[in-house]
Short mmCIF file of C-alpha atoms in Angstrom, two decimals:
data_model
loop_
_atom_site.label_atom_id
_atom_site.label_comp_id
_atom_site.label_asym_id
_atom_site.label_seq_id
_atom_site.Cartn_x
_atom_site.Cartn_y
_atom_site.Cartn_z
CA UNK A 248 51.65 184.03 165.40
CA UNK A 249 49.02 181.22 163.85
CA UNK A 250 45.54 182.27 163.21
CA UNK A 251 45.68 185.11 165.13
CA UNK A 252 47.10 182.77 168.30
CA UNK A 253 51.03 183.01 168.88
CA UNK A 254 52.40 179.60 169.81
CA UNK A 255 53.02 180.36 173.74
CA UNK A 256 49.49 181.73 173.60
CA UNK A 257 48.23 178.47 171.55
CA UNK A 258 50.05 176.20 174.12
CA UNK A 259 48.05 178.22 177.27
CA UNK A 260 45.25 177.53 175.37
CA UNK A 261 45.83 174.17 175.09
CA UNK A 262 46.96 173.23 178.25
CA UNK A 263 43.93 175.15 179.51
CA UNK A 264 41.70 172.85 177.61
CA UNK A 265 43.92 169.26 178.19
CA UNK A 266 44.07 170.02 182.17
CA UNK A 267 40.14 169.90 182.41
CA UNK A 268 39.11 167.23 184.77
CA UNK A 269 37.35 165.12 182.17
CA UNK A 270 39.99 165.39 179.77
CA UNK A 271 42.71 164.48 182.29
CA UNK A 272 40.99 161.38 183.15
CA UNK A 273 40.20 160.04 179.62
CA UNK A 274 43.89 160.80 178.78
CA UNK A 275 44.91 159.07 181.70
CA UNK A 276 42.47 156.27 180.30
CA UNK A 277 44.08 155.84 176.88
CA UNK A 278 47.78 156.25 178.36
CA UNK A 279 46.87 153.11 180.39
CA UNK A 280 45.10 151.41 177.72
CA UNK A 281 48.11 152.19 175.21
CA UNK A 282 50.33 150.59 177.49
CA UNK A 283 48.48 147.65 178.07
CA UNK A 284 48.02 147.35 174.42
CA UNK A 285 51.79 147.55 173.84
CA UNK A 286 52.86 145.19 176.61
CA UNK A 287 50.54 142.69 175.43
CA UNK A 288 51.46 141.02 171.56
CA UNK A 289 49.11 140.68 169.12
CA UNK A 290 46.97 143.25 170.04
CA UNK A 291 48.29 146.54 168.73
CA UNK A 292 46.89 150.29 168.29
CA UNK A 293 45.37 150.33 164.93
CA UNK A 294 42.94 147.41 166.41
CA UNK A 295 42.41 148.62 169.81
CA UNK A 296 41.69 152.03 168.27
CA UNK A 297 39.55 150.67 166.10
CA UNK A 298 37.49 148.55 168.49
CA UNK A 299 37.22 151.52 170.81
CA UNK A 300 36.46 154.35 168.24
CA UNK A 301 32.75 153.86 168.58
CA UNK A 302 32.88 154.23 172.40
CA UNK A 303 34.42 157.84 171.66
CA UNK A 304 31.49 159.18 169.33
CA UNK A 305 29.59 159.98 172.74
CA UNK A 306 32.25 162.54 173.78
CA UNK A 307 33.31 166.08 173.10
CA UNK A 308 35.82 166.00 170.12
CA UNK A 309 38.28 167.30 171.83
CA UNK A 310 38.27 164.11 174.53
CA UNK A 311 37.78 161.50 172.29
CA UNK A 312 40.73 162.64 169.61
CA UNK A 313 42.90 163.18 173.28
CA UNK A 314 41.81 159.59 174.25
CA UNK A 315 42.59 157.98 171.21
CA UNK A 316 46.12 159.69 170.93
CA UNK A 317 46.56 158.35 174.21
CA UNK A 318 46.17 154.59 173.03
CA UNK A 319 48.65 155.59 170.13
CA UNK A 320 51.63 157.21 171.47
CA UNK A 321 51.01 155.19 174.85
CA UNK A 322 51.73 151.80 172.84
CA UNK A 323 55.24 153.11 171.89
CA UNK A 324 55.81 153.09 175.70
CA UNK A 325 54.43 149.90 176.24
CA UNK A 326 55.81 148.10 173.02
CA UNK A 327 59.25 148.01 174.94
CA UNK A 328 58.68 146.36 177.63
CA UNK A 329 58.04 142.93 176.31
CA UNK A 330 60.47 143.52 173.46
CA UNK A 331 63.29 144.30 176.01
CA UNK A 332 62.33 141.51 178.65
CA UNK A 333 61.14 139.02 176.57
CA UNK A 334 62.43 139.72 172.57
CA UNK A 335 58.44 139.49 171.74
CA UNK A 336 57.57 142.74 170.12
CA UNK A 337 54.10 144.13 171.39
CA UNK A 338 54.17 147.04 168.85
CA UNK A 339 55.44 146.97 165.53
CA UNK A 340 57.96 149.94 166.22
CA UNK A 341 59.56 148.05 168.81
CA UNK A 342 61.23 145.26 166.91
CA UNK A 343 64.32 146.79 166.85
CA UNK A 344 64.48 147.35 170.33
CA UNK A 345 64.19 143.66 170.97
CA UNK A 346 67.80 143.76 169.28
CA UNK A 347 70.09 145.08 172.23
CA UNK A 348 67.36 145.38 174.51
CA UNK A 349 66.93 142.10 175.55
CA UNK A 350 70.78 141.57 175.06
CA UNK A 351 70.90 143.69 178.01
CA UNK A 352 68.20 141.50 179.89
CA UNK A 353 70.67 138.90 178.83
CA UNK A 354 73.37 140.54 180.56
CA UNK A 355 71.63 142.09 183.68
CA UNK A 356 70.53 145.37 182.66
CA UNK A 357 67.02 144.42 181.94
CA UNK A 358 65.50 147.29 184.56
CA UNK A 359 68.30 149.69 183.53
CA UNK A 360 67.14 149.16 179.52
CA UNK A 361 63.10 149.43 180.45
CA UNK A 362 64.58 152.79 182.75
CA UNK A 363 66.70 154.16 179.51
CA UNK A 364 63.56 153.50 177.07
CA UNK A 365 61.09 155.27 179.20
CA UNK A 366 63.22 158.36 179.77
CA UNK A 367 64.10 158.29 176.19
CA UNK A 368 60.72 158.07 175.22
CA UNK A 369 59.57 161.17 177.59
CA UNK A 370 62.03 163.31 176.21
CA UNK A 371 61.49 162.59 172.63
CA UNK A 372 57.47 163.35 173.54
CA UNK A 373 58.59 166.61 175.23
CA UNK A 374 60.55 167.92 172.31
CA UNK A 375 57.98 166.69 169.57
CA UNK A 376 55.38 168.12 171.30
CA UNK A 377 56.89 171.44 171.43
CA UNK A 378 58.40 170.85 167.82
CA UNK A 379 54.71 170.33 166.60
CA UNK A 380 53.67 173.98 167.93
CA UNK A 381 56.33 175.87 166.67
CA UNK A 382 56.60 174.62 163.07
CA UNK A 383 53.03 173.45 162.09
CA UNK A 384 52.33 175.96 159.54
CA UNK A 385 56.37 175.54 158.07
CA UNK A 386 56.34 171.74 158.09
CA UNK A 387 52.79 171.88 156.14
CA UNK A 388 54.49 173.53 153.36
CA UNK A 389 57.66 171.54 153.53
CA UNK A 390 55.86 168.18 153.47
CA UNK A 391 54.26 169.39 149.98
CA UNK A 392 57.48 169.34 148.33
CA UNK A 393 57.53 165.50 148.66
CA UNK A 394 55.82 163.67 145.88
CA UNK A 395 55.64 160.19 144.81
CA UNK A 396 59.36 159.87 143.53
CA UNK A 397 60.66 161.73 146.86
CA UNK A 398 58.75 158.89 148.82
CA UNK A 399 59.99 155.83 146.54
CA UNK A 400 63.45 157.14 146.40
CA UNK A 401 63.19 157.55 150.56
CA UNK A 402 62.43 154.15 150.81
CA UNK A 403 64.31 152.76 148.63
CA UNK A 404 67.22 154.37 150.23
CA UNK A 405 66.29 153.02 153.72
CA UNK A 406 66.38 149.46 152.32
CA UNK A 407 69.80 149.93 150.75
CA UNK A 408 71.26 151.30 154.23
CA UNK A 409 69.60 148.27 156.03
CA UNK A 410 71.88 146.39 153.71
CA UNK A 411 75.03 148.22 154.27
CA UNK A 412 74.81 148.02 158.01
CA UNK A 413 73.69 144.94 158.11
CA UNK A 414 75.79 142.46 160.53
CA UNK A 415 77.77 140.00 158.72
CA UNK A 416 77.10 138.85 155.05
CA UNK A 417 76.00 141.52 152.71
CA UNK A 418 74.55 138.37 150.55
CA UNK A 419 72.58 137.54 153.44
CA UNK A 420 71.12 141.02 154.29
CA UNK A 421 70.05 141.00 150.35
CA UNK A 422 68.38 137.77 150.41
CA UNK A 423 66.41 138.87 153.45
CA UNK A 424 65.47 142.11 151.90
CA UNK A 425 64.19 140.27 148.61
CA UNK A 426 62.19 137.45 151.09
CA UNK A 427 60.71 140.68 152.94
CA UNK A 428 59.51 142.50 149.80
CA UNK A 429 57.87 139.04 148.27
CA UNK A 430 56.12 138.37 151.58
CA UNK A 431 55.02 142.02 151.49
CA UNK A 432 53.72 141.29 147.66
CA UNK A 433 51.34 139.13 148.46
CA UNK A 434 47.77 139.55 148.60
CA UNK A 435 45.37 141.55 145.74
CA UNK A 436 46.75 143.86 143.32
CA UNK A 437 44.84 146.88 144.03
CA UNK A 438 45.05 148.15 140.29
CA UNK A 439 44.55 144.71 138.69
CA UNK A 440 42.49 142.85 141.08
CA UNK A 441 44.88 139.95 140.33
CA UNK A 442 46.14 137.57 143.38
CA UNK A 443 49.62 137.33 144.24
CA UNK A 444 51.20 134.66 146.03
CA UNK A 445 48.13 133.65 147.69
CA UNK A 446 48.64 129.89 147.05
CA UNK A 447 44.99 129.29 147.07
CA UNK A 448 44.38 130.63 150.34
CA UNK A 449 41.71 132.99 150.84
CA UNK A 450 43.20 134.64 154.16
CA UNK A 451 46.35 135.79 152.24
CA UNK A 452 44.15 137.70 149.75
CA UNK A 453 44.61 140.82 151.95
CA UNK A 454 48.34 140.13 152.57
CA UNK A 455 50.56 138.43 154.86
CA UNK A 456 49.48 139.68 158.45
CA UNK A 457 51.95 141.52 160.28
CA UNK A 458 51.23 140.13 163.85
CA UNK A 459 51.92 136.75 162.96
CA UNK A 460 55.33 137.60 161.05
CA UNK A 461 56.83 139.34 163.85
CA UNK A 462 55.86 137.02 166.53
CA UNK A 463 57.06 134.01 164.96
CA UNK A 464 60.28 135.49 163.59
CA UNK A 465 60.85 136.83 167.09
CA UNK A 466 58.89 135.55 169.86
CA UNK A 467 58.81 131.70 168.68
CA UNK A 468 62.06 131.45 167.42
CA UNK A 469 63.43 133.16 170.21
CA UNK A 470 61.73 130.40 172.38
CA UNK A 471 62.90 127.69 170.23
CA UNK A 472 66.60 128.73 169.86
CA UNK A 473 66.65 129.19 174.13
CA UNK A 474 64.82 125.48 174.52
CA UNK A 475 67.72 123.92 172.21
CA UNK A 476 70.14 125.64 174.37
CA UNK A 477 68.71 124.27 177.43
CA UNK A 478 68.54 120.76 176.08
CA UNK A 479 72.67 121.18 175.55
CA UNK A 480 72.93 122.37 178.94
CA UNK A 481 74.11 125.93 177.78
CA UNK A 482 73.60 128.77 179.83
CA UNK A 483 69.97 130.01 179.62
CA UNK A 484 70.03 133.42 178.74
CA UNK A 485 67.53 134.97 182.01
CA UNK A 486 69.87 133.35 185.03
CA UNK A 487 71.82 137.07 184.88
CA UNK A 488 70.00 138.35 187.57
CA UNK A 489 68.83 142.40 187.36
CA UNK A 490 71.22 144.18 189.63
CA UNK A 491 69.81 147.95 189.10
CA UNK A 492 67.09 149.77 187.61
CA UNK A 493 68.85 152.57 186.86
CA UNK A 494 71.69 152.82 184.12
CA UNK A 495 74.97 153.41 184.99
CA UNK A 496 77.06 156.72 184.33
CA UNK A 497 78.81 155.09 181.09
CA UNK A 498 75.15 153.76 179.58
CA UNK A 499 73.73 157.46 180.35
CA UNK A 500 76.99 158.93 178.59
CA UNK A 501 76.34 156.72 175.90
CA UNK A 502 72.58 157.05 175.78
CA UNK A 503 72.15 160.72 175.77
CA UNK A 504 73.34 161.56 172.46
CA UNK A 505 71.65 158.49 170.85
CA UNK A 506 68.43 159.84 172.56
CA UNK A 507 69.08 163.14 170.91
CA UNK A 508 69.64 161.65 167.48
CA UNK A 509 66.44 159.70 167.19
CA UNK A 510 64.33 162.30 168.35
CA UNK A 511 65.58 164.15 165.47
CA UNK A 512 65.00 161.42 163.03
CA UNK A 513 61.84 160.63 164.45
CA UNK A 514 60.41 164.26 163.85
CA UNK A 515 60.97 164.86 160.30
CA UNK A 516 60.29 160.84 159.43
CA UNK A 517 57.06 160.83 161.33
CA UNK A 518 55.77 163.76 159.01
CA UNK A 519 56.13 161.41 155.65
CA UNK A 520 52.80 158.98 154.57
CA UNK A 521 54.56 155.59 155.64
CA UNK A 522 57.00 157.07 158.11
CA UNK A 523 55.71 157.17 161.84
CA UNK A 524 57.32 155.59 164.76
CA UNK A 525 58.19 152.23 162.68
CA UNK A 526 60.05 153.59 159.88
CA UNK A 527 62.13 156.15 162.43
CA UNK A 528 62.71 153.38 164.97
CA UNK A 529 64.26 151.47 162.00
CA UNK A 530 66.32 154.48 160.79
CA UNK A 531 67.34 155.57 164.19
CA UNK A 532 68.87 152.02 164.93
CA UNK A 533 71.10 151.96 161.71
CA UNK A 534 72.12 155.30 162.26
CA UNK A 535 73.52 154.45 165.55
CA UNK A 536 75.48 151.96 163.89
CA UNK A 537 76.50 154.09 161.39
CA UNK A 538 78.04 156.56 163.91
CA UNK A 539 79.06 154.02 166.28
CA UNK A 540 83.19 153.03 166.43
CA UNK A 541 81.83 149.79 167.22
CA UNK A 542 79.23 148.66 164.89
CA UNK A 543 79.76 144.85 165.43
CA UNK A 544 78.89 145.45 169.00
CA UNK A 545 75.40 146.13 168.45
CA UNK A 546 72.97 143.08 168.78
CA UNK A 547 74.97 142.28 171.90
CA UNK A 548 73.55 145.03 174.66
CA UNK A 549 74.41 148.38 173.38
CA UNK A 550 71.94 150.97 175.30
CA UNK A 551 72.26 152.99 172.48
CA UNK A 552 70.39 150.73 170.54
CA UNK A 553 67.58 151.06 173.17
CA UNK A 554 67.53 154.72 173.35
CA UNK A 555 67.75 155.67 169.90
CA UNK A 556 64.63 153.80 168.63
CA UNK A 557 62.53 153.99 171.47
CA UNK A 558 63.02 158.12 171.39
CA UNK A 559 63.03 158.12 167.48
CA UNK A 560 59.49 155.65 167.57
CA UNK A 561 57.87 158.22 170.33
CA UNK A 562 58.77 161.80 168.40
CA UNK A 563 57.49 160.03 165.09
CA UNK A 564 54.28 158.66 166.82
CA UNK A 565 53.65 162.58 167.62
CA UNK A 566 54.81 164.22 164.49
CA UNK A 567 52.51 161.96 162.64
CA UNK A 568 49.87 163.97 163.58
CA UNK A 569 51.17 167.23 161.91
CA UNK A 570 50.40 166.45 157.87
CA UNK A 571 46.92 165.06 159.66
CA UNK A 572 46.11 168.46 161.67
CA UNK A 573 47.55 171.00 159.30
CA UNK A 574 47.16 169.10 155.83
CA UNK A 575 44.27 166.73 156.50
CA UNK A 576 46.33 163.81 155.00
CA UNK A 577 46.91 160.35 157.43
CA UNK A 578 50.47 159.68 157.31
CA UNK A 579 49.65 155.64 158.48
CA UNK A 580 46.53 153.49 159.33
CA UNK A 581 45.81 154.73 162.76
CA UNK A 582 45.91 158.59 161.08
CA UNK A 583 43.12 157.50 159.10
CA UNK A 584 41.24 156.04 161.65
CA UNK A 585 41.59 159.61 163.09
CA UNK A 586 40.76 161.23 160.16
CA UNK A 587 37.27 159.38 160.84
CA UNK A 588 36.72 160.26 164.27
CA UNK A 589 36.98 163.78 163.13
CA UNK A 590 34.54 163.09 160.40
CA UNK A 591 32.22 161.71 162.56
CA UNK A 592 32.12 164.49 164.93
CA UNK A 593 31.53 167.34 161.86
CA UNK A 594 35.68 168.09 161.66
CA UNK A 595 37.08 168.36 158.74
CA UNK A 596 40.70 167.54 158.82
CA UNK A 597 42.96 170.25 157.40
CA UNK A 598 44.65 173.98 158.01
CA UNK A 599 41.08 175.43 158.43
CA UNK A 600 41.17 173.38 162.23
CA UNK A 601 44.01 175.88 163.44
CA UNK A 602 42.17 178.65 162.51
CA UNK A 603 38.54 177.68 163.02
CA UNK A 604 38.91 175.40 165.92
CA UNK A 605 42.09 176.16 168.10
CA UNK A 606 40.80 174.85 171.33
CA UNK A 607 40.96 171.19 169.32
CA UNK A 608 43.76 171.68 167.52
CA UNK A 609 46.04 173.18 170.72
CA UNK A 610 44.20 170.86 173.08
CA UNK A 611 45.43 167.91 171.46
CA UNK A 612 48.90 169.26 170.83
CA UNK A 613 49.44 170.05 174.44
CA UNK A 614 47.51 166.66 175.55
CA UNK A 615 50.43 164.97 174.17
CA UNK A 616 52.81 166.58 176.73
CA UNK A 617 50.39 165.94 179.46
CA UNK A 618 49.97 162.37 178.58
CA UNK A 619 54.02 161.93 178.13
CA UNK A 620 54.73 162.87 181.54
CA UNK A 621 51.26 160.41 182.56
CA UNK A 622 53.33 157.63 180.77
CA UNK A 623 56.71 158.63 182.59
CA UNK A 624 55.05 158.50 186.02
CA UNK A 625 52.91 155.28 185.28
CA UNK A 626 55.76 153.23 183.56
CA UNK A 627 59.09 154.16 185.90
CA UNK A 628 57.29 152.57 189.02
CA UNK A 629 55.91 149.36 186.88
CA UNK A 630 59.96 148.85 185.77
CA UNK A 631 60.53 146.68 188.98
CA UNK A 632 57.07 144.91 188.74
CA UNK A 633 58.18 144.07 184.96
CA UNK A 634 61.61 143.05 185.70
CA UNK A 635 59.76 140.47 188.39
CA UNK A 636 58.95 138.36 185.15
CA UNK A 637 62.61 137.27 185.09
CA UNK A 638 62.25 135.70 188.44
CA UNK A 639 60.02 133.11 186.73
CA UNK A 640 61.64 129.93 185.57
CA UNK A 641 61.73 129.97 181.74
CA UNK A 642 60.16 126.33 181.69
CA UNK A 643 57.14 127.93 183.00
CA UNK A 644 57.65 131.26 181.53
CA UNK A 645 57.53 130.19 177.88
CA UNK A 646 53.99 128.33 177.61
CA UNK A 647 52.78 131.52 179.25
CA UNK A 648 54.49 133.54 176.45
CA UNK A 649 53.07 131.23 173.82
CA UNK A 650 49.70 131.58 175.16
CA UNK A 651 49.53 135.07 175.38
CA UNK A 652 50.74 135.19 171.66
CA UNK A 653 48.22 132.70 170.36
CA UNK A 654 45.18 134.61 172.25
CA UNK A 655 46.60 137.94 170.91
CA UNK A 656 46.91 136.68 167.41
CA UNK A 657 43.69 134.70 167.33
CA UNK A 658 41.94 137.80 168.66
CA UNK A 659 42.88 140.37 165.91
CA UNK A 660 40.93 138.26 162.91
CA UNK A 661 39.57 135.55 165.16
CA UNK A 662 41.16 133.00 162.61
CA UNK A 663 43.42 129.93 163.07
CA UNK A 664 45.11 130.41 160.23
CA UNK A 665 46.68 133.27 161.55
CA UNK A 666 48.15 130.75 164.57
CA UNK A 667 49.41 128.50 162.12
CA UNK A 668 50.82 131.14 160.13
CA UNK A 669 53.12 132.55 163.47
CA UNK A 670 54.04 128.12 163.69
CA UNK A 671 55.47 128.94 160.41
CA UNK A 672 57.15 131.86 160.69
CA UNK A 673 58.47 130.77 163.90
CA UNK A 674 60.01 127.99 162.01
CA UNK A 675 61.38 130.14 159.55
CA UNK A 676 62.87 132.49 162.24
CA UNK A 677 64.43 129.34 163.98
CA UNK A 678 66.32 128.69 161.01
CA UNK A 679 67.54 132.15 159.86
CA UNK A 680 68.95 132.26 163.39
CA UNK A 681 71.04 128.74 162.55
CA UNK A 682 71.88 130.13 159.28
CA UNK A 683 73.15 133.51 160.91
CA UNK A 684 70.15 135.67 158.98
CA UNK A 685 68.96 138.97 160.77
CA UNK A 686 65.25 139.18 160.51
CA UNK A 687 65.11 143.17 160.71
CA UNK A 688 65.99 144.25 156.84
CA UNK A 689 63.31 141.52 156.29
CA UNK A 690 60.75 143.28 158.46
CA UNK A 691 61.92 146.66 157.12
CA UNK A 692 61.35 145.48 153.46
CA UNK A 693 58.19 143.42 154.26
CA UNK A 694 56.40 147.12 155.55
CA UNK A 695 58.14 149.15 153.00
CA UNK A 696 57.58 146.75 150.03
CA UNK A 697 53.84 147.71 149.54
CA UNK A 698 54.36 151.45 149.86
CA UNK A 699 57.46 151.50 147.48
CA UNK A 700 55.26 149.82 144.92
CA UNK A 701 52.44 152.07 145.22
CA UNK A 702 54.71 155.29 145.00
CA UNK A 703 56.64 153.50 142.11
CA UNK A 704 53.44 152.99 140.07
CA UNK A 705 51.94 156.88 141.03
CA UNK A 706 55.45 158.13 139.73
CA UNK A 707 55.58 155.96 136.53
CA UNK A 708 51.74 157.37 135.78
CA UNK A 709 52.72 161.02 136.46
CA UNK A 710 55.82 160.23 134.26
CA UNK A 711 54.27 158.09 131.70
CA UNK A 712 56.86 155.57 132.05
CA UNK A 713 59.99 157.77 131.91
CA UNK A 714 62.19 156.41 134.63
CA UNK A 715 64.02 160.02 134.32
CA UNK A 716 61.59 161.43 136.93
CA UNK A 717 63.86 160.37 139.88
CA UNK A 718 66.56 162.77 138.49
CA UNK A 719 64.36 165.67 137.28
CA UNK A 720 63.14 165.88 141.00
CA UNK A 721 66.01 167.54 143.08
CA UNK A 722 65.33 165.81 146.40
CA UNK A 723 64.73 162.52 144.60
CA UNK A 724 68.06 162.87 142.84
CA UNK A 725 70.06 163.74 146.20
CA UNK A 726 68.40 160.61 147.67
CA UNK A 727 69.41 158.63 144.22
CA UNK A 728 73.09 159.72 144.65
CA UNK A 729 73.28 158.60 148.29
CA UNK A 730 71.99 155.10 147.46
CA UNK A 731 74.49 154.72 144.84
CA UNK A 732 77.04 155.71 146.99
CA UNK A 733 76.07 153.39 149.83
CA UNK A 734 75.58 150.32 146.97
CA UNK A 735 79.06 151.45 145.46
CA UNK A 736 80.45 151.16 149.03
CA UNK A 737 79.48 147.85 149.29
CA UNK A 738 81.70 146.21 146.38
CA UNK A 739 84.84 148.41 146.82
CA UNK A 740 87.50 145.99 148.15
CA UNK A 741 88.97 148.52 150.98
CA UNK A 742 85.47 148.71 151.96
CA UNK A 743 84.57 144.94 151.91
CA UNK A 744 87.60 144.28 153.97
CA UNK A 745 86.77 146.87 156.61
CA UNK A 746 83.24 145.73 156.56
CA UNK A 747 84.43 141.84 157.44
CA UNK A 748 86.62 143.49 159.98
CA UNK A 749 84.03 145.23 161.92
CA UNK A 750 81.71 142.51 161.80
CA UNK A 751 84.03 139.72 162.61
CA UNK A 752 82.85 137.23 165.12
#
């Protein structure tokens, strides 16, 4: 019972709000815009929501928030498309999908990969919707138990896990972690106001921009590697024809449990500040490598590497709304924009929304399931259209990819500096490929580094510089114990030999 309305009554109330013609139209519009934003690299849902935010001020509060939410989780669907077909992540949470998704495309299974991504996202979105409806009050209490030490240890555990599960050399993985942390720390120190690693460029005072980094390391670097292979008369990666748009029975058998695991990971990580879709997708991918009997096969076209992160980023994107709706705390930049939208409409986010404005609370939750159904109907027929991209000869395709990427990157801040950065990171990604270094740990460290610094400083302020605060908190202590075990596993001779055998190329 929530504010006098039970869960089933609340969902019925929400559906009555979400299924009105006006809300249906704007939900569809948001989903279509989100899909397009996810497909096109560079723009991203954060910039899109910021641009479209003023246009929703004239709408009723429910309609405006439903539209913005549709853009957000619609981008999670669309971001997988270019990741799978072109290894060019359209959205940050689709970075890890590119690893095995594009490998499936090279193996002629690009259509199946897109279908698996769409079905996994729909399943995760459906589960997340009913999860939010059933456990919103309980989770509001659970999230309060996480303080700065718990958030720091969770992120530190994620980095150590990426080292342990990295393919190939542990030293290379650690080097990628440190490089990502250094890139993430560039910019202005919030506490002291000092400039760090800006090299005299004003454009770096706000930090290294994420979009040029990702497009350079993945998109431009892959183009350079592919062109080099073409010059050497090696087999180009896109010559395999798409055999089918539907996964085989074996692929379904492997994708189904991965989808369930990814959904569960996204449900809980989406609740944490700094979590959401991005951290959920990374954690789901590393979990699949951990539980797999053949971890060395990841990166070569494992369907689990598509299903798990796509399910995780969709469920994580939706449960990220729970801290906002129940506590009034935004868990990421997009949720902060949603707070702004609520404040303009005179709505104070927090627990009182459930009792004072049940139509808004339940209408937004119900619209997520309606939107996920719309996205499934929209995306499955479009799979065949996206696959047609592979029929274009790569000599004509890569200039188009570069042009779209440059336009998208320039359109974010309208500065040529980001274009130059993309070229620099493209060259870096090319050399990382030659040195057999994985860029995924670098990206994870780049994203988590600034947040880890913030939560570490908060912890030190609370404890007055006493590092024992990470031990005094039981949840932090448990995660620290797991982290230590993972670190020891790297240096045990038996484990080291096992890793060398498992990841032998």
